XYZ file of C-alpha atoms in Angstrom:
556
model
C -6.915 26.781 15.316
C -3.838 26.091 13.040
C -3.470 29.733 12.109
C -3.191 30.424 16.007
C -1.192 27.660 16.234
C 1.195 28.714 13.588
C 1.069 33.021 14.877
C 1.744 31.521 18.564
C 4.579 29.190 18.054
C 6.138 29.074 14.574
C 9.972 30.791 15.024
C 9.365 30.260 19.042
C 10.043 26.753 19.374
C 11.744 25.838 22.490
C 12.788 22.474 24.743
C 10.639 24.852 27.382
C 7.159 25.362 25.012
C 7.369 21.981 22.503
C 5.309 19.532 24.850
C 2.503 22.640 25.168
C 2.699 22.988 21.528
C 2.772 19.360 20.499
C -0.445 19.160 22.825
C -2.090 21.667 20.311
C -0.932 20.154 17.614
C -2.569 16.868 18.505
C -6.214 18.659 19.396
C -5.794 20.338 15.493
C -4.466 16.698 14.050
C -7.170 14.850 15.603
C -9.609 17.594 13.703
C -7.776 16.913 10.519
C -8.179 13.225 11.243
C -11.856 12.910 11.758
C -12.775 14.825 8.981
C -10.546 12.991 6.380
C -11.752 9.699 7.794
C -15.758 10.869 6.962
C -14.816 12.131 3.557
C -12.886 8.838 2.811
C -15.608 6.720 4.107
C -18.217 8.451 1.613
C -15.655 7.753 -1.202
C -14.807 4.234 -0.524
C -18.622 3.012 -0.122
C -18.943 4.016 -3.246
C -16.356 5.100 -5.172
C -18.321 5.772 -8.678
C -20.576 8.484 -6.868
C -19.921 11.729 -8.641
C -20.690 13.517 -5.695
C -18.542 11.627 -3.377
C -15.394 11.704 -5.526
C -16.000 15.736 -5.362
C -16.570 16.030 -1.756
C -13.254 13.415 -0.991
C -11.356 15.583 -3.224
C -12.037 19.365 -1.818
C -11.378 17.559 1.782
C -8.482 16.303 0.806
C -7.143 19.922 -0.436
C -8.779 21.599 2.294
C -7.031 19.786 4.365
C -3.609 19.496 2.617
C -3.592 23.274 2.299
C -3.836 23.462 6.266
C -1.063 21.135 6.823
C 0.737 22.911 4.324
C 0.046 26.776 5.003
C -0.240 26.332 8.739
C 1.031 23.384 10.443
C 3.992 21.849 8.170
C 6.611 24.012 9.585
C 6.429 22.380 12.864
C 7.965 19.039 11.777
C 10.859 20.638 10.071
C 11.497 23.741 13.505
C 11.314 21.251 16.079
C 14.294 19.292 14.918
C 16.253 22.324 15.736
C 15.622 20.944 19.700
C 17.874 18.595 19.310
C 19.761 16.019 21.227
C 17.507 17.858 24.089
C 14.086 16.448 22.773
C 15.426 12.823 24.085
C 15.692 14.164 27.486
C 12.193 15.371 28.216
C 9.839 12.397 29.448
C 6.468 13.716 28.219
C 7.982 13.173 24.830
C 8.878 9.709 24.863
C 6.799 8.117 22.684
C 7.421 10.519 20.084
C 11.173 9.407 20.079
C 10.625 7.240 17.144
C 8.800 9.810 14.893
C 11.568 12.340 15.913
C 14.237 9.882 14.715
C 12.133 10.018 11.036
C 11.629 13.878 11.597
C 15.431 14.304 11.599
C 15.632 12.079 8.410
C 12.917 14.021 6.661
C 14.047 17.270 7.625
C 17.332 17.614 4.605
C 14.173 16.963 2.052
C 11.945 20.003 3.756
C 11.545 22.583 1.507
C 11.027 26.573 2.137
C 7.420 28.004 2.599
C 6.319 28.812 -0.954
C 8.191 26.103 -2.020
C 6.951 23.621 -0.209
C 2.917 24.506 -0.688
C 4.149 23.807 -4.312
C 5.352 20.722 -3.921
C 2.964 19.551 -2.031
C 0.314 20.786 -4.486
C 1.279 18.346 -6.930
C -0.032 15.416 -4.731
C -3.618 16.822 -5.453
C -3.014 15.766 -9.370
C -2.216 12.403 -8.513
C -5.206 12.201 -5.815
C -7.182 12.932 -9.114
C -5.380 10.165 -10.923
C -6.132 7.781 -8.226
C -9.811 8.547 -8.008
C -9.735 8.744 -12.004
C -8.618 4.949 -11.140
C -10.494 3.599 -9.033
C -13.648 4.991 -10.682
C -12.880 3.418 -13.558
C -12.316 0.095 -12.137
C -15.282 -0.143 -10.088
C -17.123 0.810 -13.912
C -15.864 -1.782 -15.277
C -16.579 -4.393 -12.092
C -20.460 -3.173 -12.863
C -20.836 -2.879 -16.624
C -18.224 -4.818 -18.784
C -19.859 -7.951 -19.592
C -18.399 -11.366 -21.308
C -21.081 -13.954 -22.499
C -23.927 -12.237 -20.280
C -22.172 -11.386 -16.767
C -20.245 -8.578 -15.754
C -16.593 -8.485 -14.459
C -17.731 -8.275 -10.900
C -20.591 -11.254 -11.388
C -17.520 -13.468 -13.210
C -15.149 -12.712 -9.790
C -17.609 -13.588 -7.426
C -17.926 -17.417 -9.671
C -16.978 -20.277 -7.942
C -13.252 -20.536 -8.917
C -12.843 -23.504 -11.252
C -10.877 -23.826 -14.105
C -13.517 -22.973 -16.758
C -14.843 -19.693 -14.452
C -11.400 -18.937 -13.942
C -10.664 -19.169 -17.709
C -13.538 -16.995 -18.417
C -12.873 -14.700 -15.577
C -9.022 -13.916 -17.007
C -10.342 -13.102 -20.710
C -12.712 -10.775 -19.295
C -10.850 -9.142 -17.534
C -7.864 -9.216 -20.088
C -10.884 -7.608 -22.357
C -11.679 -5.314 -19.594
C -8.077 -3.862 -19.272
C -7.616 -3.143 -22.912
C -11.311 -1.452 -23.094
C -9.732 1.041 -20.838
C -6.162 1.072 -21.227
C -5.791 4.620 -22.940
C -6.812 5.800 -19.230
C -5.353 3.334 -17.061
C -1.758 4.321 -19.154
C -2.784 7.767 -18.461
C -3.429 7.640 -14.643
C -0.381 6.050 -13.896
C 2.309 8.232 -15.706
C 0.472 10.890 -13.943
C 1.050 8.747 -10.342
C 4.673 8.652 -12.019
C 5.289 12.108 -12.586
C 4.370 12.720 -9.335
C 6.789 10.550 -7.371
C 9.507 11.842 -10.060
C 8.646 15.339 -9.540
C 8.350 15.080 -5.457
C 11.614 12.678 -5.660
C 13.667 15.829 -8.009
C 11.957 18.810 -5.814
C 13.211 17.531 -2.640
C 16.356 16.196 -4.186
C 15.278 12.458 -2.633
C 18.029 9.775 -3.288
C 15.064 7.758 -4.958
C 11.182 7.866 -5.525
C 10.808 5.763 -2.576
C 12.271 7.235 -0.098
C 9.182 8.973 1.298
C 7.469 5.839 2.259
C 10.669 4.805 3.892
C 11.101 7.376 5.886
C 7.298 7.161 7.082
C 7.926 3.249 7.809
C 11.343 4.129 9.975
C 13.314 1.854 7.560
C 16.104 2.227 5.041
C 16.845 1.320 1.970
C 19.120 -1.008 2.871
C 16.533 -2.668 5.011
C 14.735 -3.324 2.463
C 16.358 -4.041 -0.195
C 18.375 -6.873 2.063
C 14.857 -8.335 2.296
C 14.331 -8.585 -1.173
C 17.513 -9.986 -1.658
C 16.539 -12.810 0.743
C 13.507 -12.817 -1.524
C 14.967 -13.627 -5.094
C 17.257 -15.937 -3.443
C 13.911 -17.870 -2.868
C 11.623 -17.637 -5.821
C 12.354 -21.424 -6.757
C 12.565 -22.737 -3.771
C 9.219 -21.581 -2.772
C 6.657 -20.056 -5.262
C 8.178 -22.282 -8.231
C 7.896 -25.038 -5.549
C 4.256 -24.447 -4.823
C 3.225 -23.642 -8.399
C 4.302 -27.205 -8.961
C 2.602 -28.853 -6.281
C -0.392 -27.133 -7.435
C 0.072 -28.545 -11.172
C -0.160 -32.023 -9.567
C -2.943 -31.581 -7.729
C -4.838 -29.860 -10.692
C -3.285 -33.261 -13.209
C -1.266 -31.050 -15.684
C 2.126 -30.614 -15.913
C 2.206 -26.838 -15.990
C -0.384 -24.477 -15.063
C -2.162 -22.026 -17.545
C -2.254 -18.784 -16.795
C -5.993 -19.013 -15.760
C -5.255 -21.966 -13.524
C -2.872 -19.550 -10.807
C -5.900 -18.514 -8.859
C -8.156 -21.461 -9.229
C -9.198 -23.046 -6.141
C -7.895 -26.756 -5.393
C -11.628 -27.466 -3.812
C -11.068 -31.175 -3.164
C -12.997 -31.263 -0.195
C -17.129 -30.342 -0.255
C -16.601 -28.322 3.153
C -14.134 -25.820 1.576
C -16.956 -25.295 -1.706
C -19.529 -24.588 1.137
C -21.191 -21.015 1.444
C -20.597 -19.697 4.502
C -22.872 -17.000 6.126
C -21.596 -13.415 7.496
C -22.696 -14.750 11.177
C -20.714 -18.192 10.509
C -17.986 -16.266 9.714
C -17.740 -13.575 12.901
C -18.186 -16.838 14.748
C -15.491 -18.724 13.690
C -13.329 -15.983 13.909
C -14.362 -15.279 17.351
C -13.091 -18.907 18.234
C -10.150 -18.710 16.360
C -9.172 -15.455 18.677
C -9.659 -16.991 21.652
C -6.946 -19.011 21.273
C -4.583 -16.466 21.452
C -5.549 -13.462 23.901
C -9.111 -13.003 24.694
C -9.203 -9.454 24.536
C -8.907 -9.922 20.668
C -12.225 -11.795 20.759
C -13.770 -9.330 22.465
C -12.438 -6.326 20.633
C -13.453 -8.574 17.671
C -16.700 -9.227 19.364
C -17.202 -5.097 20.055
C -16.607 -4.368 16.223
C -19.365 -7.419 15.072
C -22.157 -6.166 17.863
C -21.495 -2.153 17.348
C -22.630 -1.713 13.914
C -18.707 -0.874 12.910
C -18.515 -3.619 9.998
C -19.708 -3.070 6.523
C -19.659 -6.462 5.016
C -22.705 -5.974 1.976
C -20.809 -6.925 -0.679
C -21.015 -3.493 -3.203
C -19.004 -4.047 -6.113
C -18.114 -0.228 -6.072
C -16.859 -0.436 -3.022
C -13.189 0.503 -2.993
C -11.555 -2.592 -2.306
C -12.239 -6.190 -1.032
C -11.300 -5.403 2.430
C -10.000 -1.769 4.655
C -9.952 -0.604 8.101
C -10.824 3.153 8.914
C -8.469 4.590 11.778
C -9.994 7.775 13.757
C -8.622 7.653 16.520
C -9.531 10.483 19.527
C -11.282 7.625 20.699
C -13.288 6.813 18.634
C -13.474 2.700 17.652
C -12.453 2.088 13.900
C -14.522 0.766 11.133
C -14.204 -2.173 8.862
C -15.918 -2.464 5.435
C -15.463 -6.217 3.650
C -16.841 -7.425 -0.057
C -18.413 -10.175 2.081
C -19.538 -13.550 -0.971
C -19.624 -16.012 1.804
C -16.276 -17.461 0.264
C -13.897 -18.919 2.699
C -11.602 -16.289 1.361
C -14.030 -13.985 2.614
C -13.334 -15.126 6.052
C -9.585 -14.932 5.840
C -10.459 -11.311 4.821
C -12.701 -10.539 7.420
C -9.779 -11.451 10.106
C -7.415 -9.620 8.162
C -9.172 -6.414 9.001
C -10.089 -7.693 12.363
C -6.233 -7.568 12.811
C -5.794 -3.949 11.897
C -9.433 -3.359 13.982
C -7.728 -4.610 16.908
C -4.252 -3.140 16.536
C -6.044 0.998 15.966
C -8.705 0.142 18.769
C -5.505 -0.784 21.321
C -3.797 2.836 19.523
C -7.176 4.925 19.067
C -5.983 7.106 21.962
C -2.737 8.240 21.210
C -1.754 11.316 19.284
C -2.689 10.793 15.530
C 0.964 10.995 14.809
C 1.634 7.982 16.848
C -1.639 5.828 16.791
C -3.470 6.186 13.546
C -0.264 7.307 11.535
C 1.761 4.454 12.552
C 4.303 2.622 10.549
C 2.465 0.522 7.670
C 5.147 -2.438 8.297
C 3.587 -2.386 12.199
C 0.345 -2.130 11.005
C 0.091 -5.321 8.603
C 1.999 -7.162 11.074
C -1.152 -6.906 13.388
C -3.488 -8.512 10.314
C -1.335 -11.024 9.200
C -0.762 -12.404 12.367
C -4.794 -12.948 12.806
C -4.910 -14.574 9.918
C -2.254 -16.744 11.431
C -4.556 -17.425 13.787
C -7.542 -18.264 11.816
C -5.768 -20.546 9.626
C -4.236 -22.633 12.345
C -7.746 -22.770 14.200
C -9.617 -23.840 10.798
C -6.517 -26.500 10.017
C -6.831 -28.276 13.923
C -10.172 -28.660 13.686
C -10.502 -29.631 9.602
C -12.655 -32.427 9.130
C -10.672 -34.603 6.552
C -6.963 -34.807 4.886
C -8.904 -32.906 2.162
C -10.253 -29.871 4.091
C -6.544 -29.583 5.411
C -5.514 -29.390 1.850
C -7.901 -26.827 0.693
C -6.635 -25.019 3.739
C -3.046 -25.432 3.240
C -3.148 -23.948 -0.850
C -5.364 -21.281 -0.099
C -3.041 -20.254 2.624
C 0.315 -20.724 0.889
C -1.301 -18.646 -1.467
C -1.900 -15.614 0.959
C 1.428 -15.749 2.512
C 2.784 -15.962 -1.476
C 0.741 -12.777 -2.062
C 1.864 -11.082 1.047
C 5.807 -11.770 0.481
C 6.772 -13.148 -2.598
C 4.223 -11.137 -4.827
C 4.559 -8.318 -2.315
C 7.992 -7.728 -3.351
C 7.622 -8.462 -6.650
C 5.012 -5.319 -6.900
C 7.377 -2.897 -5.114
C 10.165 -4.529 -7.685
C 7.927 -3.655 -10.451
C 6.907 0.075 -8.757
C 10.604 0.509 -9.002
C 11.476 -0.604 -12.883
C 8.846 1.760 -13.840
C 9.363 4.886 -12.333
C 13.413 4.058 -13.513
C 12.136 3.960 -16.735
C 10.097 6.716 -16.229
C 12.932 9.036 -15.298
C 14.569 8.277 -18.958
C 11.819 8.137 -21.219
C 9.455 10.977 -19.250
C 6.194 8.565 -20.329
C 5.277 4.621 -20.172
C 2.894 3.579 -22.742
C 0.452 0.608 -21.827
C 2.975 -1.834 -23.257
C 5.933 -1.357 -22.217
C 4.163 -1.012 -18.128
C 3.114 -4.582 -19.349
C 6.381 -5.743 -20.561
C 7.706 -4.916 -16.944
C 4.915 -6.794 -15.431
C 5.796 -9.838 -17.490
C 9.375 -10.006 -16.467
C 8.507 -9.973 -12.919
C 5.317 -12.720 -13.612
C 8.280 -15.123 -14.883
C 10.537 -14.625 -11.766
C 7.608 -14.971 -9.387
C 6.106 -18.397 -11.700
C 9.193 -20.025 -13.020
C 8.743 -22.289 -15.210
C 6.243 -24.006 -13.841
C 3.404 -21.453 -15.513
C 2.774 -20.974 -19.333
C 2.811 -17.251 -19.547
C 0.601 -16.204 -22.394
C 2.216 -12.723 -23.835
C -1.612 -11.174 -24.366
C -2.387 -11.698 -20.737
C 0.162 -9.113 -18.925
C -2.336 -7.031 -18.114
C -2.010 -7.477 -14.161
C -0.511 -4.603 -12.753
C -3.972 -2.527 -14.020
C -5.327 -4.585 -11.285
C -3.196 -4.161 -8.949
C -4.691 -1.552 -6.724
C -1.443 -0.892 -4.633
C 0.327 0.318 -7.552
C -2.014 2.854 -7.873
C -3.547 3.991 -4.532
C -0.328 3.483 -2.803
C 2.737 3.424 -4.744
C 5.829 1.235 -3.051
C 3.752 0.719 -0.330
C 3.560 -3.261 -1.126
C 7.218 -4.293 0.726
C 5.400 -3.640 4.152
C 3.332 -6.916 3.504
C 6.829 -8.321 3.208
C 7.697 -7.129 6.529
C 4.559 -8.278 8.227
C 4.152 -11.525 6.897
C 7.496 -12.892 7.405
C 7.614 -11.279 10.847
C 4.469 -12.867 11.861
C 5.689 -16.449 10.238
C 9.023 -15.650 12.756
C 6.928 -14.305 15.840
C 4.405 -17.201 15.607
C 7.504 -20.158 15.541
C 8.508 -18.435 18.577
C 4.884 -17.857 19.996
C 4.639 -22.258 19.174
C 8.034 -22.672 21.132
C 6.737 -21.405 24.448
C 6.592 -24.394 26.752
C 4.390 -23.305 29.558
C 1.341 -21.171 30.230
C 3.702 -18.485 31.726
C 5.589 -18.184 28.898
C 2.805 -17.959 26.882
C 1.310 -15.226 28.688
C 3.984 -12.938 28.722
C 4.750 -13.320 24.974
C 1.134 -12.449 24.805
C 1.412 -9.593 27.042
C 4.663 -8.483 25.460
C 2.670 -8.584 21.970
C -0.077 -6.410 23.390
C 2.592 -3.860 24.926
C 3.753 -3.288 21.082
C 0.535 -2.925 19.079
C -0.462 -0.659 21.715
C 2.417 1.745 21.397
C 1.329 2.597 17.943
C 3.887 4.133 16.050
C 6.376 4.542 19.062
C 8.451 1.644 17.869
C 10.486 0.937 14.530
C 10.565 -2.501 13.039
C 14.181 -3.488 14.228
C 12.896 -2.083 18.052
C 9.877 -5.151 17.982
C 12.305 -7.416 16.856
C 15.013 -6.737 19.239
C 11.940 -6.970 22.205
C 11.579 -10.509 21.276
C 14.958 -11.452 21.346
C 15.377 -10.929 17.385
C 17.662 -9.205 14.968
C 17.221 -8.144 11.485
C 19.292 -9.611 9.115
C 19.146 -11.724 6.507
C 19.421 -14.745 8.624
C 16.123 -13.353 10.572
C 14.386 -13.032 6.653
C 15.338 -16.081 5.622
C 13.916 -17.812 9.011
C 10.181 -15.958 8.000
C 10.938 -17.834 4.632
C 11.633 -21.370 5.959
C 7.976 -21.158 8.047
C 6.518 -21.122 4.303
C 8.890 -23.843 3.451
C 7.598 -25.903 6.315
C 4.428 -25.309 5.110
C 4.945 -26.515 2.085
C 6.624 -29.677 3.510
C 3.044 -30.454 5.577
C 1.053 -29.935 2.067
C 3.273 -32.406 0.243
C 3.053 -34.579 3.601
C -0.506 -35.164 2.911
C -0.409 -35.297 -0.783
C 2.019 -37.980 -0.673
């Protein structure tokens, strides 16, 4: 099909033939798409299967080589359209991804070339599967005082687990660090190489382009960002030293749980959990409880908790119909939950998008796509605070929140900072060893902590964690988006004063997750009556402060 494709159209691309040929296109990306999908599925179930990493890998090239050899060419020949493209109405939702086309098209290179290029993506795949391999190894055999690394996260998280839990994994890191150093100067080299090739203004302009955002977009919002880090992480670092009784927090102490209450230390089961998220739904449109409902009843979750599974939580995207998948690391934590909702988010958002050209629907801006998630874990939170038991429970619910929006801005940015510093250090010194990657990681820990966290020099070992950095390099900023646009979206969402109003925020809400990747980031905003600036940053910033303002409201 793409070698048809490619003899019937490539050099013949007209404002008379594009719509016929963008049809074919879609029938031979929706081919690509399904396949990919059931190779990455094998992989991520288990991603220490020898025999899955192979069979992930040749689809991946198999399929790269296609888009490469056959179909590639497209993208760059049918900018030569023109102003003319904007005129015909069958291609209307592709305006969007024709605005990034344009931008993409200076870094396009020729045929040969561009195979090339794009061959050099395969060595990094390997890296990345090198990765995760190794990490889901270690989650199954590296053992401190007679549990493994996976056994010690799934602990309850007080001090003395989390204590434990840091040193092994701090022991875990360094058993492996010749190869994690390895893997990512190789993820390095590529973005250098692909960033040099292309002649790219920086390493992360790719993922820019794909998200229909600038530089300057984003860097303003991590200017807005360091503007904050004392008013809000420091602050909640120290509110979380009180409640813990010590005037600064060890390292350990960052992720353990406040647990005052005995409802927030109770296991919950997979069925609780689909049913309080169900409720939590129905607060806001019901056709997210259903669609939740759908996903729960079809057989489309994976929650078994595998430790070499490939992460805690994903969503699989198909498309051409087809309903998505969601896998979870289900441990009947309430973190669990907030997990499980998470991916109910981005369920929702590709089931409203699964029929729309794979271009627009499962290919869709990552800033759109977390903003979908993080707003239904908006949603659960709120539901679980209303109906919280005690002062207690509403505490419990308040940190472990905080701490999710933290994660999703605040450390967000601080990731993509770090993703930055490194590949800029990269570019002069042509390889990072394992301690200066760390030293990096440290400087950002102290921004991000303040002083309100004693730092221990042996334990800056994160970023090997850190599966973003990794998998999907500079990707981490699109939390950023989502989160604070969600934190802006829902203060709006609480201002509507009748059911009318209500309803058509709702509807309006709908319109835009189902459009897929027809809209950029500034477009949502401006449908809601929003611009994008650091004034509009700043207001996703104060929702956290106001947060913080309720937790110290009950503390007292």
């Amino acid at each position: 099909m793409a070698i048809e494709f490619r003899n019937k159209y490539k050099g013949k691309i007209t404002k008379e033939n594009v719509v016929q040929a963008m049809h074919k296109l879609r029938e031979i990306n929706i081919l690509i798409s399904k396949i990919s999908a059931y190779a990455a599925a094998k992989y991520y179930t288990n991603t220490t299967d020898k025999d899955n990493i192979t069979f992930c890998t040749k689809i991946n090239q198999n399929m790269q080589s296609i888009s490469s050899l056959y179909l590639y060419w497209f993208y760059t020949e049918v900018c030569k359209i023109g102003k003319d493209f904007y005129n015909i109405t069958k291609l209307k939702p592709y305006h969007a991804k024709y605005k990034s086309l344009l931008q993409n098209k200076k870094y396009v290179l020729g045929d040969e070339s561009e195979l090339v290029a794009q061959s050099y993506s395969a060595i990094s795949s390997m890296a990345t599967a090198q990765y995760n391999k190794q990490i889901a190894r270690l989650q199954q055999e590296y053992k401190y005082q007679g549990k493994t690394l996976g056994q010690w996260g799934r602990m309850p998280a007080t001090q003395n687990n989390c204590k434990k839990f840091t040193i092994c994994l701090h022991m875990a890191a360094l058993s492996r660090k010749d190869i994690f150093e390895l893997c990512y100067n190789y993820i390095c080299a590529f973005a250098h190489n692909n960033k040099t090739i292309r002649k790219m203004p920086s390493a992360q302009e790719n993922i820019h382009i794909h998200n229909y955002v600038s530089d300057d977009d984003v860097e303003l919002l991590c200017k807005t960002v360091d503007k904050n880090y004392s008013a809000i992480s420091q602050r909640y670092f120290k509110i979380k030293a009180k409640l813990l009784k010590t005037k600064k927090l060890r390292q350990w102490q960052v992720n353990q749980e406040i647990a005052k209450s005995k409802e927030f230390k109770k296991s919950i089961s997979y069925g609780d959990a689909c049913a309080i998220i169900h409720k939590a739904f129905g607060n806001f449109p019901k056709d997210f409880a259903q669609l939740f409902h759908k996903a729960v009843t079809s057989g489309h979750i994976d929650s078994r908790s595998n430790l070499n599974k490939y992460h805690a939580g994903w969503t699989l995207s198909l498309g051409a119909g087809i309903d998505p998948y969601i896998s979870v690391k289900f441990n009947n934590k309430i973190i669990d939950v907030s997990t499980l909702a998470h991916e109910a988010g981005h369920y929702i958002h590709c089931s409203l998008t699964k029929n729309l050209d794979p271009d627009i629907g499962s290919h869709m801006p990552i800033v759109i796509q977390e903003a979908s998630s993080l707003f239904c874990e908006r949603l659960l939170f709120e539901y679980l605070y209303n109906n919280a038991p005690n002062k207690e429970y509403k505490i419990d619910l308040l940190c472990k929140y905080i701490e999710i929006l933290l994660s999703n801005t605040f450390q967000a940015i601080r990731v993509y900072q770090f993703g930055k510093e490194c590949h800029k250090l990269y570019e002069t010194k042509s390889y990072l060893s394992f301690e200066e990657i760390s030293g990096l990681w440290q400087g950002g820990s102290k921004k991000y902590y303040g002083d309100c966290v004693s730092l221990n020099p042996d334990y800056n070992f994160g970023w090997v964690y850190c599966s973003h950095i990794f998998n999907q390099p500079f990707y981490t900023y699109a939390y950023g988006f989502g989160a604070l646009l969600v934190n802006v979206l829902y203060s709006k969402y609480l201002k509507c004063k009748t059911t009318d109003e209500r309803n058509k925020f709702v509807e309006k809400y709908k319109t835009i997750l189902s459009g897929g990747g027809q809209y950029d980031f500034k477009t949502i905003a401006k449908e809601f009556g929003l611009n994008v600036n650091e004034s509009f940053w700043q207001a996703g910033i104060d929702d956290i402060a106001r947060l913080l303002d309720r937790l110290e409201g009950l503390i007292g």
